[in-house]
CSV table of N, CA and C in Angstrom, one decimal:
chain,number,residue,atom,x,y,z
A,1,MET,N,148.5,198.7,-17.7
A,1,MET,CA,148.8,197.5,-16.9
A,1,MET,C,148.4,197.7,-15.5
A,2,GLU,N,147.7,196.8,-14.9
A,2,GLU,CA,147.2,196.9,-13.5
A,2,GLU,C,148.1,196.0,-12.7
A,3,PRO,N,148.5,196.4,-11.5
A,3,PRO,CA,149.2,195.5,-10.6
A,3,PRO,C,148.3,194.4,-10.1
A,4,ARG,N,148.9,193.2,-9.8
A,4,ARG,CA,148.1,192.1,-9.3
A,4,ARG,C,147.6,192.4,-7.9
A,5,ILE,N,148.4,193.0,-7.1
A,5,ILE,CA,148.1,193.5,-5.8
A,5,ILE,C,148.7,194.9,-5.7
A,6,ASN,N,147.9,195.8,-5.0
A,6,ASN,CA,148.5,197.1,-4.8
A,6,ASN,C,149.2,197.1,-3.4
A,7,PRO,N,150.6,197.0,-3.5
A,7,PRO,CA,151.3,196.8,-2.3
A,7,PRO,C,151.3,198.1,-1.4
A,8,PHE,N,150.9,199.2,-2.0
A,8,PHE,CA,150.9,200.4,-1.2
A,8,PHE,C,149.6,200.6,-0.4
A,9,GLY,N,148.7,199.7,-0.6
A,9,GLY,CA,147.4,199.6,0.1
A,9,GLY,C,147.3,198.4,1.0
A,10,ASN,N,148.4,197.7,1.2
A,10,ASN,CA,148.5,196.5,2.0
A,10,ASN,C,149.4,196.7,3.1
A,11,PRO,N,148.9,196.6,4.4
A,11,PRO,CA,149.8,196.8,5.6
A,11,PRO,C,151.0,195.9,5.6
A,12,LEU,N,150.8,194.6,5.3
A,12,LEU,CA,152.0,193.7,5.3
A,12,LEU,C,153.0,194.1,4.3
A,13,ALA,N,152.6,194.5,3.1
A,13,ALA,CA,153.5,194.9,2.1
A,13,ALA,C,154.2,196.2,2.5
A,14,LEU,N,153.5,197.1,3.1
A,14,LEU,CA,154.1,198.3,3.5
A,14,LEU,C,155.2,198.1,4.6
A,15,LYS,N,154.9,197.1,5.5
A,15,LYS,CA,155.9,196.8,6.5
A,15,LYS,C,157.1,196.1,5.9
A,16,MET,N,156.9,195.3,4.9
A,16,MET,CA,158.0,194.6,4.2
A,16,MET,C,158.9,195.7,3.5
A,17,PHE,N,158.3,196.6,2.8
A,17,PHE,CA,159.0,197.7,2.1
A,17,PHE,C,159.8,198.6,3.1
A,18,LYS,N,159.1,198.8,4.2
A,18,LYS,CA,159.8,199.7,5.3
A,18,LYS,C,161.1,199.0,5.7
A,19,HIS,N,161.1,197.7,5.9
A,19,HIS,CA,162.3,196.9,6.4
A,19,HIS,C,163.3,196.8,5.2
A,20,LEU,N,162.9,196.6,4.0
A,20,LEU,CA,163.8,196.6,2.9
A,20,LEU,C,164.5,197.9,2.7
A,21,THR,N,163.7,199.0,2.8
A,21,THR,CA,164.2,200.3,2.6
A,21,THR,C,165.2,200.6,3.8
A,22,GLY,N,164.8,200.2,5.0
A,22,GLY,CA,165.7,200.4,6.1
A,22,GLY,C,167.1,199.7,5.9
A,23,ALA,N,167.0,198.5,5.4
A,23,ALA,CA,168.3,197.8,5.1
A,23,ALA,C,169.1,198.6,4.1
A,24,GLY,N,168.4,199.1,3.1
A,24,GLY,CA,169.1,200.0,2.1
A,24,GLY,C,169.7,201.2,2.7
A,25,MET,N,169.0,201.8,3.6
A,25,MET,CA,169.6,203.0,4.2
A,25,MET,C,170.8,202.7,5.0
A,26,ALA,N,170.8,201.6,5.8
A,26,ALA,CA,171.9,201.2,6.6
A,26,ALA,C,173.1,200.8,5.8
A,27,LEU,N,172.9,200.0,4.7
A,27,LEU,CA,174.0,199.5,4.0
A,27,LEU,C,174.5,200.4,2.9
A,28,VAL,N,173.6,201.1,2.3
A,28,VAL,CA,174.0,201.8,1.0
A,28,VAL,C,174.0,203.3,1.2
A,29,THR,N,172.9,203.9,1.6
A,29,THR,CA,172.7,205.3,1.7
A,29,THR,C,173.8,205.9,2.6
A,30,ASP,N,174.1,205.2,3.7
A,30,ASP,CA,175.1,205.7,4.6
A,30,ASP,C,176.5,205.3,4.3
A,31,SER,N,176.7,204.7,3.2
A,31,SER,CA,178.1,204.3,2.8
A,31,SER,C,178.7,205.4,2.0
A,32,THR,N,179.9,205.1,1.6
A,32,THR,CA,180.7,206.1,0.7
A,32,THR,C,180.6,205.7,-0.7
A,33,LEU,N,179.7,204.8,-1.1
A,33,LEU,CA,179.5,204.5,-2.5
A,33,LEU,C,178.9,205.7,-3.2
A,34,PRO,N,179.4,206.2,-4.3
A,34,PRO,CA,178.9,207.3,-4.9
A,34,PRO,C,177.4,207.1,-5.4
A,35,GLU,N,176.6,208.1,-5.2
A,35,GLU,CA,175.2,207.9,-5.6
A,35,GLU,C,175.0,207.5,-7.0
A,36,SER,N,175.8,208.1,-7.9
A,36,SER,CA,175.7,207.7,-9.3
A,36,SER,C,176.0,206.2,-9.6
A,37,LEU,N,177.0,205.7,-8.9
A,37,LEU,CA,177.3,204.3,-9.0
A,37,LEU,C,176.1,203.4,-8.5
A,38,GLN,N,175.6,203.8,-7.4
A,38,GLN,CA,174.4,203.1,-6.8
A,38,GLN,C,173.3,203.0,-7.8
A,39,GLU,N,173.0,204.1,-8.5
A,39,GLU,CA,171.9,204.1,-9.5
A,39,GLU,C,172.3,203.3,-10.7
A,40,LEU,N,173.5,203.3,-11.1
A,40,LEU,CA,173.9,202.5,-12.3
A,40,LEU,C,173.7,201.0,-11.9
A,41,VAL,N,174.1,200.6,-10.7
A,41,VAL,CA,174.0,199.2,-10.3
A,41,VAL,C,172.5,198.8,-10.3
A,42,LYS,N,171.6,199.7,-9.7
A,42,LYS,CA,170.2,199.4,-9.7
A,42,LYS,C,169.6,199.3,-11.1
A,43,ILE,N,170.1,200.2,-12.0
A,43,ILE,CA,169.6,200.1,-13.3
A,43,ILE,C,170.0,198.9,-14.0
A,44,ARG,N,171.2,198.5,-13.9
A,44,ARG,CA,171.7,197.3,-14.6
A,44,ARG,C,171.0,196.0,-14.1
A,45,ALA,N,170.8,195.8,-12.8
A,45,ALA,CA,170.1,194.7,-12.3
A,45,ALA,C,168.7,194.7,-12.7
A,46,SER,N,168.1,195.9,-12.7
A,46,SER,CA,166.7,196.0,-13.2
A,46,SER,C,166.5,195.7,-14.6
A,47,GLN,N,167.5,196.0,-15.5
A,47,GLN,CA,167.5,195.7,-16.9
A,47,GLN,C,167.5,194.1,-17.0
A,48,ILE,N,168.4,193.5,-16.3
A,48,ILE,CA,168.5,192.0,-16.4
A,48,ILE,C,167.2,191.4,-15.9
A,49,ASN,N,166.6,191.9,-14.9
A,49,ASN,CA,165.4,191.3,-14.3
A,49,ASN,C,164.1,191.7,-15.0
A,50,GLY,N,164.2,192.7,-15.9
A,50,GLY,CA,163.0,193.1,-16.6
A,50,GLY,C,162.0,193.9,-15.7
A,51,CYS,N,162.5,194.6,-14.8
A,51,CYS,CA,161.7,195.4,-13.8
A,51,CYS,C,161.5,196.8,-14.3
A,52,GLY,N,160.4,197.0,-15.0
A,52,GLY,CA,160.1,198.4,-15.5
A,52,GLY,C,159.9,199.4,-14.4
A,53,ALA,N,159.3,199.0,-13.3
A,53,ALA,CA,159.0,200.0,-12.2
A,53,ALA,C,160.3,200.5,-11.7
A,54,CYS,N,161.3,199.6,-11.5
A,54,CYS,CA,162.6,200.0,-10.9
A,54,CYS,C,163.4,200.8,-12.0
A,55,LEU,N,163.3,200.4,-13.2
A,55,LEU,CA,164.0,201.2,-14.3
A,55,LEU,C,163.4,202.6,-14.3
A,56,ASP,N,162.1,202.7,-14.2
A,56,ASP,CA,161.5,204.0,-14.2
A,56,ASP,C,162.0,204.9,-13.1
A,57,MET,N,162.0,204.3,-11.9
A,57,MET,CA,162.5,205.0,-10.7
A,57,MET,C,164.0,205.4,-10.8
A,58,HIS,N,164.8,204.4,-11.1
A,58,HIS,CA,166.2,204.6,-10.9
A,58,HIS,C,166.8,205.4,-12.1
A,59,THR,N,166.2,205.4,-13.3
A,59,THR,CA,166.7,206.3,-14.4
A,59,THR,C,166.3,207.7,-14.0
A,60,LYS,N,165.2,207.9,-13.5
A,60,LYS,CA,164.7,209.3,-13.1
A,60,LYS,C,165.6,209.8,-11.9
A,61,GLU,N,165.8,208.9,-11.0
A,61,GLU,CA,166.7,209.4,-9.8
A,61,GLU,C,168.1,209.7,-10.3
A,62,ALA,N,168.6,208.8,-11.2
A,62,ALA,CA,170.0,209.1,-11.7
A,62,ALA,C,170.0,210.4,-12.5
A,63,THR,N,169.0,210.7,-13.3
A,63,THR,CA,169.0,211.9,-14.0
A,63,THR,C,169.0,213.1,-13.1
A,64,ALA,N,168.1,213.0,-12.1
A,64,ALA,CA,168.0,214.1,-11.1
A,64,ALA,C,169.3,214.3,-10.3
A,65,ALA,N,170.1,213.2,-10.2
A,65,ALA,CA,171.4,213.3,-9.5
A,65,ALA,C,172.5,213.8,-10.4
A,66,GLY,N,172.2,214.1,-11.7
A,66,GLY,CA,173.2,214.6,-12.6
A,66,GLY,C,173.7,213.6,-13.6
A,67,GLU,N,173.2,212.4,-13.6
A,67,GLU,CA,173.7,211.4,-14.6
A,67,GLU,C,173.4,211.8,-16.0
A,68,THR,N,174.2,211.5,-16.9
A,68,THR,CA,174.0,212.0,-18.3
A,68,THR,C,173.1,210.9,-19.1
A,69,SER,N,172.4,211.4,-20.1
A,69,SER,CA,171.6,210.5,-20.9
A,69,SER,C,172.4,209.5,-21.6
A,70,VAL,N,173.6,209.8,-22.0
A,70,VAL,CA,174.5,208.9,-22.7
A,70,VAL,C,174.9,207.7,-21.8
A,71,ARG,N,175.3,208.0,-20.6
A,71,ARG,CA,175.7,207.0,-19.7
A,71,ARG,C,174.5,206.1,-19.3
A,72,LEU,N,173.3,206.7,-19.1
A,72,LEU,CA,172.1,205.9,-18.8
A,72,LEU,C,171.8,205.0,-20.0
A,73,ALA,N,171.9,205.5,-21.2
A,73,ALA,CA,171.5,204.8,-22.4
A,73,ALA,C,172.5,203.6,-22.6
A,74,LEU,N,173.7,203.7,-22.1
A,74,LEU,CA,174.7,202.7,-22.4
A,74,LEU,C,174.9,201.7,-21.3
A,75,VAL,N,174.1,201.7,-20.2
A,75,VAL,CA,174.3,200.8,-19.1
A,75,VAL,C,174.3,199.4,-19.5
A,76,GLY,N,173.3,199.0,-20.4
A,76,GLY,CA,173.2,197.6,-20.8
A,76,GLY,C,174.4,197.2,-21.7
A,77,ALA,N,175.2,198.1,-22.2
A,77,ALA,CA,176.3,197.8,-23.1
A,77,ALA,C,177.6,198.3,-22.5
A,78,TRP,N,177.7,198.3,-21.2
A,78,TRP,CA,178.8,198.9,-20.5
A,78,TRP,C,180.2,198.4,-20.9
A,79,ARG,N,180.2,197.1,-21.3
A,79,ARG,CA,181.5,196.6,-21.7
A,79,ARG,C,182.1,197.3,-22.9
A,80,GLU,N,181.2,197.7,-23.8
A,80,GLU,CA,181.7,198.3,-25.1
A,80,GLU,C,181.7,199.8,-25.0
A,81,ALA,N,181.1,200.4,-23.9
A,81,ALA,CA,181.1,201.8,-23.8
A,81,ALA,C,182.3,202.4,-23.2
A,82,THR,N,182.7,203.6,-23.6
A,82,THR,CA,183.9,204.2,-23.1
A,82,THR,C,183.6,205.2,-22.0
A,83,VAL,N,182.4,205.3,-21.5
A,83,VAL,CA,182.0,206.4,-20.6
A,83,VAL,C,182.0,206.0,-19.2
A,84,TYR,N,182.4,204.8,-18.8
A,84,TYR,CA,182.4,204.3,-17.4
A,84,TYR,C,183.9,204.2,-16.9
A,85,THR,N,184.1,204.4,-15.7
A,85,THR,CA,185.4,204.3,-15.0
A,85,THR,C,185.6,202.8,-14.8
A,86,ASP,N,186.9,202.5,-14.5
A,86,ASP,CA,187.2,201.1,-14.1
A,86,ASP,C,186.4,200.6,-12.9
A,87,ALA,N,186.3,201.5,-11.9
A,87,ALA,CA,185.5,201.2,-10.7
A,87,ALA,C,184.0,200.9,-11.1
A,88,GLU,N,183.4,201.7,-11.9
A,88,GLU,CA,182.1,201.4,-12.3
A,88,GLU,C,181.9,200.1,-13.1
A,89,ARG,N,182.9,199.8,-13.9
A,89,ARG,CA,182.9,198.6,-14.7
A,89,ARG,C,183.0,197.4,-13.7
A,90,ALA,N,183.8,197.5,-12.7
A,90,ALA,CA,183.9,196.4,-11.7
A,90,ALA,C,182.6,196.2,-11.0
A,91,ALA,N,182.0,197.3,-10.6
A,91,ALA,CA,180.7,197.2,-9.9
A,91,ALA,C,179.6,196.6,-10.8
A,92,LEU,N,179.6,197.0,-12.1
A,92,LEU,CA,178.6,196.5,-13.0
A,92,LEU,C,178.8,195.0,-13.3
A,93,ALA,N,180.1,194.6,-13.4
A,93,ALA,CA,180.3,193.2,-13.6
A,93,ALA,C,179.9,192.4,-12.3
A,94,LEU,N,180.2,192.9,-11.1
A,94,LEU,CA,179.7,192.2,-9.9
A,94,LEU,C,178.2,192.2,-9.9
A,95,THR,N,177.5,193.2,-10.3
A,95,THR,CA,176.1,193.3,-10.4
A,95,THR,C,175.5,192.2,-11.3
A,96,GLU,N,176.1,192.1,-12.4
A,96,GLU,CA,175.6,191.1,-13.4
A,96,GLU,C,175.7,189.7,-12.8
A,97,TYR,N,176.9,189.3,-12.3
A,97,TYR,CA,177.1,188.0,-11.7
A,97,TYR,C,176.2,187.8,-10.5
A,98,GLY,N,176.0,188.8,-9.6
A,98,GLY,CA,175.2,188.7,-8.5
A,98,GLY,C,173.7,188.7,-8.8
A,99,THR,N,173.3,189.1,-9.9
A,99,THR,CA,171.9,189.1,-10.4
A,99,THR,C,171.6,187.8,-11.1
A,100,ARG,N,172.6,187.3,-11.8
A,100,ARG,CA,172.4,186.0,-12.6
A,100,ARG,C,172.8,184.8,-11.8
A,101,LEU,N,172.6,184.7,-10.6
A,101,LEU,CA,173.0,183.5,-9.8
A,101,LEU,C,172.5,182.2,-10.3
A,102,ALA,N,171.3,182.3,-10.8
A,102,ALA,CA,170.7,181.0,-11.3
A,102,ALA,C,171.4,180.4,-12.5
A,103,ASP,N,172.3,181.2,-13.2
A,103,ASP,CA,173.1,180.7,-14.3
A,103,ASP,C,174.1,179.7,-13.8
A,104,GLY,N,174.4,179.7,-12.4
A,104,GLY,CA,175.2,178.7,-11.8
A,104,GLY,C,176.7,179.0,-11.8
A,105,TYR,N,177.1,180.3,-12.1
A,105,TYR,CA,178.5,180.6,-12.1
A,105,TYR,C,179.0,181.2,-10.8
A,106,GLY,N,178.1,181.6,-9.9
A,106,GLY,CA,178.6,182.3,-8.7
A,106,GLY,C,179.3,183.6,-9.1
A,107,ILE,N,180.2,184.0,-8.2
A,107,ILE,CA,181.0,185.2,-8.5
A,107,ILE,C,182.4,184.7,-8.8
A,108,PRO,N,182.9,184.8,-10.0
A,108,PRO,CA,184.3,184.4,-10.3
A,108,PRO,C,185.3,185.3,-9.5
A,109,ASP,N,186.3,184.6,-9.1
A,109,ASP,CA,187.4,185.3,-8.3
A,109,ASP,C,187.8,186.6,-9.0
A,110,ASP,N,188.0,186.6,-10.3
A,110,ASP,CA,188.5,187.8,-11.0
A,110,ASP,C,187.6,188.9,-11.0
A,111,VAL,N,186.3,188.6,-10.9
A,111,VAL,CA,185.2,189.7,-10.8
A,111,VAL,C,185.3,190.3,-9.4
A,112,TRP,N,185.4,189.4,-8.4
A,112,TRP,CA,185.5,190.0,-7.0
A,112,TRP,C,186.8,190.8,-6.9
A,113,GLU,N,187.9,190.2,-7.4
A,113,GLU,CA,189.2,190.9,-7.2
A,113,GLU,C,189.2,192.3,-7.9
A,114,ALA,N,188.5,192.4,-9.1
A,114,ALA,CA,188.5,193.7,-9.7
A,114,ALA,C,187.7,194.7,-8.9
A,115,ALA,N,186.6,194.2,-8.3
A,115,ALA,CA,185.8,195.1,-7.4
A,115,ALA,C,186.7,195.5,-6.2
A,116,ALA,N,187.4,194.5,-5.6
A,116,ALA,CA,188.2,194.8,-4.4
A,116,ALA,C,189.3,195.7,-4.7
A,117,LYS,N,189.8,195.9,-5.9
A,117,LYS,CA,190.8,196.9,-6.3
A,117,LYS,C,190.3,198.3,-6.1
A,118,HIS,N,189.0,198.5,-6.3
A,118,HIS,CA,188.4,199.8,-6.3
A,118,HIS,C,187.6,200.2,-5.1
A,119,PHE,N,187.2,199.2,-4.3
A,119,PHE,CA,186.3,199.5,-3.2
A,119,PHE,C,186.9,198.9,-1.9
A,120,ASP,N,186.8,199.6,-0.8
A,120,ASP,CA,187.2,199.1,0.5
A,120,ASP,C,186.2,198.1,1.0
A,121,GLU,N,186.5,197.5,2.1
A,121,GLU,CA,185.6,196.4,2.7
A,121,GLU,C,184.2,196.9,2.9
A,122,ASP,N,184.0,198.1,3.5
A,122,ASP,CA,182.7,198.6,3.8
A,122,ASP,C,181.9,198.9,2.5
A,123,GLN,N,182.6,199.4,1.5
A,123,GLN,CA,182.0,199.6,0.2
A,123,GLN,C,181.6,198.3,-0.5
A,124,LEU,N,182.4,197.3,-0.3
A,124,LEU,CA,182.1,196.0,-0.9
A,124,LEU,C,180.8,195.4,-0.2
A,125,ILE,N,180.7,195.6,1.1
A,125,ILE,CA,179.5,195.1,1.8
A,125,ILE,C,178.3,195.9,1.3
A,126,ALA,N,178.5,197.2,1.2
A,126,ALA,CA,177.4,198.1,0.7
A,126,ALA,C,177.0,197.7,-0.7
A,127,LEU,N,178.0,197.4,-1.6
A,127,LEU,CA,177.7,197.0,-2.9
A,127,LEU,C,177.0,195.7,-3.0
A,128,THR,N,177.4,194.7,-2.2
A,128,THR,CA,176.8,193.4,-2.1
A,128,THR,C,175.4,193.6,-1.6
A,129,GLY,N,175.2,194.4,-0.6
A,129,GLY,CA,173.8,194.6,-0.1
A,129,GLY,C,172.9,195.3,-1.1
A,130,LEU,N,173.5,196.2,-1.8
A,130,LEU,CA,172.7,196.9,-2.8
A,130,LEU,C,172.3,196.0,-3.9
A,131,ILE,N,173.1,195.1,-4.4
A,131,ILE,CA,172.8,194.1,-5.4
A,131,ILE,C,171.7,193.2,-4.9
A,132,ALA,N,171.8,192.8,-3.6
A,132,ALA,CA,170.8,191.9,-3.1
A,132,ALA,C,169.4,192.6,-3.0
A,133,LEU,N,169.5,193.9,-2.5
A,133,LEU,CA,168.2,194.6,-2.3
A,133,LEU,C,167.5,195.0,-3.6
A,134,ILE,N,168.3,195.4,-4.6
A,134,ILE,CA,167.6,195.7,-5.9
A,134,ILE,C,167.0,194.5,-6.5
A,135,ASN,N,167.7,193.4,-6.3
A,135,ASN,CA,167.1,192.1,-6.9
A,135,ASN,C,165.9,191.8,-6.1
A,136,ALA,N,165.8,192.0,-4.8
A,136,ALA,CA,164.6,191.7,-4.0
A,136,ALA,C,163.5,192.6,-4.5
A,137,PHE,N,163.7,193.9,-4.7
A,137,PHE,CA,162.7,194.9,-5.1
A,137,PHE,C,162.3,194.5,-6.6
A,138,ASN,N,163.2,194.1,-7.4
A,138,ASN,CA,162.9,193.7,-8.8
A,138,ASN,C,161.9,192.5,-8.8
A,139,ARG,N,162.2,191.6,-8.0
A,139,ARG,CA,161.4,190.4,-7.9
A,139,ARG,C,160.0,190.7,-7.4
A,140,ILE,N,159.9,191.5,-6.4
A,140,ILE,CA,158.6,191.9,-5.8
A,140,ILE,C,157.8,192.6,-6.9
A,141,ASN,N,158.4,193.6,-7.5
A,141,ASN,CA,157.7,194.4,-8.6
A,141,ASN,C,157.3,193.5,-9.8
A,142,VAL,N,158.1,192.6,-10.2
A,142,VAL,CA,157.8,191.8,-11.4
A,142,VAL,C,156.7,190.8,-11.0
A,143,VAL,N,156.8,190.2,-9.8
A,143,VAL,CA,155.7,189.2,-9.4
A,143,VAL,C,154.4,189.9,-9.3
A,144,LEU,N,154.4,191.1,-8.7
A,144,LEU,CA,153.1,191.9,-8.5
A,144,LEU,C,152.7,192.6,-9.7
A,145,ARG,N,153.6,192.7,-10.7
A,145,ARG,CA,153.4,193.4,-12.0
A,145,ARG,C,153.1,194.9,-11.8
A,146,LEU,N,154.0,195.5,-11.1
A,146,LEU,CA,153.8,196.9,-10.8
A,146,LEU,C,154.1,197.7,-12.1
A,147,PRO,N,153.3,198.6,-12.5
A,147,PRO,CA,153.5,199.3,-13.8
A,147,PRO,C,154.7,200.4,-13.7
A,148,ALA,N,155.2,200.8,-14.8
A,148,ALA,CA,156.2,201.8,-14.9
A,148,ALA,C,155.7,203.0,-15.6
A,149,GLY,N,156.3,204.1,-15.3
A,149,GLY,CA,156.0,205.4,-16.0
A,149,GLY,C,155.5,206.5,-15.2
A,150,GLU,N,155.0,206.2,-14.0
A,150,GLU,CA,154.3,207.2,-13.2
A,150,GLU,C,155.3,207.7,-12.1
A,151,TYR,N,156.4,207.2,-11.9
A,151,TYR,CA,157.3,207.5,-10.8
A,151,TYR,C,157.7,209.0,-10.9
A,152,LYS,N,157.7,209.7,-9.7
A,152,LYS,CA,158.2,211.0,-9.6
A,152,LYS,C,159.5,211.0,-8.7
A,153,VAL,N,160.5,211.8,-9.1
A,153,VAL,CA,161.7,211.8,-8.3
A,153,VAL,C,161.5,212.1,-6.9
A,154,GLY,N,162.0,211.3,-6.0
A,154,GLY,CA,161.9,211.5,-4.5
A,154,GLY,C,160.6,210.9,-4.0
A,155,GLN,N,159.8,210.3,-4.8
A,155,GLN,CA,158.5,209.8,-4.4
A,155,GLN,C,158.5,208.9,-3.1
A,156,TYR,N,159.5,208.1,-3.0
A,156,TYR,CA,159.6,207.2,-1.9
A,156,TYR,C,160.7,207.6,-0.9
A,157,ALA,N,161.1,208.8,-1.0
A,157,ALA,CA,162.2,209.2,0.0
A,157,ALA,C,161.7,209.2,1.4
A,158,THR,N,162.5,208.7,2.3
A,158,THR,CA,162.1,208.7,3.7
A,158,THR,C,162.6,209.9,4.4
A,159,LYS,N,161.8,210.3,5.3
A,159,LYS,CA,162.2,211.5,6.1
A,159,LYS,C,163.2,211.1,7.1
A,160,GLY,N,164.3,211.8,7.1
A,160,GLY,CA,165.4,211.5,8.0
A,160,GLY,C,165.2,212.1,9.4
Protein backbone atom coordinates (compact mmCIF):
# COMPACT_ATOMS: atom_id res chain seq x y z
CA MET A 1 0.00 0.00 0.00
CA GLU A 2 1.29 3.42 -0.91
CA PRO A 3 0.40 6.54 1.05
CA ARG A 4 -1.64 9.17 -0.76
CA ILE A 5 0.86 11.79 0.37
CA ASN A 6 4.18 11.20 2.11
CA PRO A 7 3.77 13.44 5.15
CA PHE A 8 7.41 12.94 6.11
CA GLY A 9 8.47 14.69 2.92
CA ASN A 10 6.07 17.60 3.27
CA PRO A 11 7.17 20.64 5.33
CA LEU A 12 3.63 21.57 6.36
CA ALA A 13 2.86 18.02 7.47
CA LEU A 14 6.11 17.89 9.45
CA LYS A 15 5.18 21.15 11.18
CA MET A 16 1.72 19.75 12.00
CA PHE A 17 3.25 16.54 13.44
CA LYS A 18 5.74 18.58 15.46
CA HIS A 19 2.91 20.54 17.11
CA LEU A 20 0.75 17.47 17.72
CA THR A 21 3.72 15.64 19.20
CA GLY A 22 4.51 18.68 21.35
CA ALA A 23 0.97 18.65 22.72
CA GLY A 24 1.39 14.98 23.50
CA MET A 25 4.63 15.63 25.34
CA ALA A 26 3.08 18.41 27.41
CA LEU A 27 -0.14 16.61 28.29
CA VAL A 28 0.80 12.98 28.41
CA THR A 29 4.50 12.19 28.48
CA ASP A 30 5.06 14.57 31.39
CA SER A 31 2.00 13.30 33.30
CA THR A 32 1.86 10.55 35.88
CA LEU A 33 -0.28 8.30 33.64
CA PRO A 34 1.56 4.96 33.43
CA GLU A 35 3.19 4.37 30.05
CA SER A 36 1.47 1.00 29.70
CA LEU A 37 -1.93 2.63 30.19
CA GLN A 38 -1.10 5.28 27.61
CA GLU A 39 -0.25 2.61 25.06
CA LEU A 40 -3.42 0.61 25.81
CA VAL A 41 -5.51 3.74 25.23
CA LYS A 42 -3.71 4.46 21.94
CA ILE A 43 -4.17 0.87 20.82
CA ARG A 44 -7.90 0.79 21.64
CA ALA A 45 -8.66 4.06 19.84
CA SER A 46 -6.57 2.91 16.87
CA GLN A 47 -8.51 -0.38 16.73
CA ILE A 48 -11.81 1.49 16.66
CA ASN A 49 -10.56 3.87 13.97
CA GLY A 50 -8.93 1.16 11.86
CA CYS A 51 -5.53 2.85 11.91
CA GLY A 52 -2.95 0.21 11.02
CA ALA A 53 -0.01 2.60 11.24
CA CYS A 54 -0.85 3.54 14.83
CA LEU A 55 -1.57 -0.07 15.78
CA ASP A 56 1.82 -1.04 14.38
CA MET A 57 3.55 1.71 16.33
CA HIS A 58 1.77 1.39 19.65
CA THR A 59 1.74 -2.40 19.92
CA LYS A 60 5.50 -2.39 19.29
CA GLU A 61 6.06 0.46 21.77
CA ALA A 62 3.91 -1.33 24.36
CA THR A 63 5.85 -4.56 23.87
CA ALA A 64 9.14 -2.71 24.26
CA ALA A 65 7.82 -1.15 27.47
CA GLY A 66 7.11 -4.64 28.86
CA GLU A 67 3.45 -5.12 28.00
CA THR A 68 2.47 -8.79 27.64
CA SER A 69 1.21 -10.38 24.44
CA VAL A 70 -1.92 -11.58 26.24
CA ARG A 71 -2.90 -8.07 27.37
CA LEU A 72 -2.17 -6.67 23.91
CA ALA A 73 -4.22 -9.38 22.22
CA LEU A 74 -7.20 -8.76 24.49
CA VAL A 75 -7.44 -4.95 24.28
CA GLY A 76 -10.38 -5.16 21.88
CA ALA A 77 -12.22 -7.44 24.31
CA TRP A 78 -11.21 -5.69 27.52
CA ARG A 79 -14.69 -6.00 29.06
CA GLU A 80 -14.49 -9.81 29.02
CA ALA A 81 -10.78 -10.07 29.86
CA THR A 82 -9.53 -10.56 33.41
CA VAL A 83 -6.09 -9.10 32.76
CA TYR A 84 -6.89 -5.39 33.23
CA THR A 85 -7.14 -3.35 36.41
CA ASP A 86 -10.23 -1.32 37.28
CA ALA A 87 -8.29 1.85 36.43
CA GLU A 88 -7.36 0.46 33.01
CA ARG A 89 -10.97 -0.54 32.39
CA ALA A 90 -12.15 2.96 33.29
CA ALA A 91 -9.58 4.49 30.91
CA LEU A 92 -10.53 2.10 28.10
CA ALA A 93 -14.24 2.88 28.54
CA LEU A 94 -13.49 6.61 28.41
CA THR A 95 -11.37 5.99 25.31
CA GLU A 96 -14.19 4.18 23.54
CA TYR A 97 -16.76 6.88 24.26
CA GLY A 98 -14.27 9.64 23.44
CA THR A 99 -13.43 7.95 20.14
CA ARG A 100 -17.02 7.20 19.12
CA LEU A 101 -18.39 10.72 19.53
CA ALA A 102 -20.20 10.46 16.21
CA ASP A 103 -22.45 7.79 17.74
CA GLY A 104 -24.08 10.67 19.61
CA TYR A 105 -23.73 9.41 23.15
CA GLY A 106 -21.14 11.83 24.47
CA ILE A 107 -19.47 10.67 27.65
CA PRO A 108 -22.00 9.17 30.08
CA ASP A 109 -21.65 10.40 33.65
CA ASP A 110 -20.98 6.89 34.97
CA VAL A 111 -18.05 6.47 32.55
CA TRP A 112 -16.55 9.78 33.67
CA GLU A 113 -17.17 9.02 37.34
CA ALA A 114 -15.44 5.64 37.01
CA ALA A 115 -12.39 7.34 35.52
CA ALA A 116 -12.46 10.05 38.20
CA LYS A 117 -12.32 7.34 40.90
CA HIS A 118 -8.93 6.21 39.59
CA PHE A 119 -7.30 9.34 38.22
CA ASP A 120 -6.66 12.78 39.68
CA GLU A 121 -7.54 15.97 37.79
CA ASP A 122 -4.18 16.28 36.03
CA GLN A 123 -4.35 12.63 34.97
CA LEU A 124 -7.88 13.12 33.66
CA ILE A 125 -6.69 16.10 31.60
CA ALA A 126 -3.78 13.99 30.31
CA LEU A 127 -6.10 11.09 29.50
CA THR A 128 -8.54 13.40 27.71
CA GLY A 129 -5.69 14.95 25.75
CA LEU A 130 -4.29 11.53 24.89
CA ILE A 131 -7.65 10.37 23.55
CA ALA A 132 -7.97 13.52 21.44
CA LEU A 133 -4.41 13.27 20.11
CA ILE A 134 -4.51 9.59 19.16
CA ASN A 135 -7.79 10.20 17.38
CA ALA A 136 -6.17 13.09 15.46
CA PHE A 137 -3.19 10.91 14.48
CA ASN A 138 -5.55 8.04 13.53
CA ARG A 139 -7.53 10.31 11.26
CA ILE A 140 -4.46 11.77 9.58
CA ASN A 141 -2.98 8.33 8.99
CA VAL A 142 -6.24 6.84 7.68
CA VAL A 143 -6.95 9.77 5.35
CA LEU A 144 -3.39 9.69 3.98
CA ARG A 145 -3.47 5.87 3.94
CA LEU A 146 -0.15 5.43 5.72
CA PRO A 147 0.95 1.79 5.63
CA ALA A 148 1.60 -0.39 8.67
CA GLY A 149 4.35 -2.89 9.37
CA GLU A 150 7.56 -0.92 8.99
CA TYR A 151 7.62 0.92 12.33
CA LYS A 152 10.71 0.49 14.53
CA VAL A 153 10.50 1.12 18.29
CA GLY A 154 11.52 4.69 19.10
CA GLN A 155 11.44 5.73 15.45
CA TYR A 156 9.69 9.04 16.15
CA ALA A 157 11.14 9.69 19.59
CA THR A 158 12.01 13.31 20.12
CA LYS A 159 15.28 14.33 21.59
CA GLY A 160 14.79 15.89 25.00
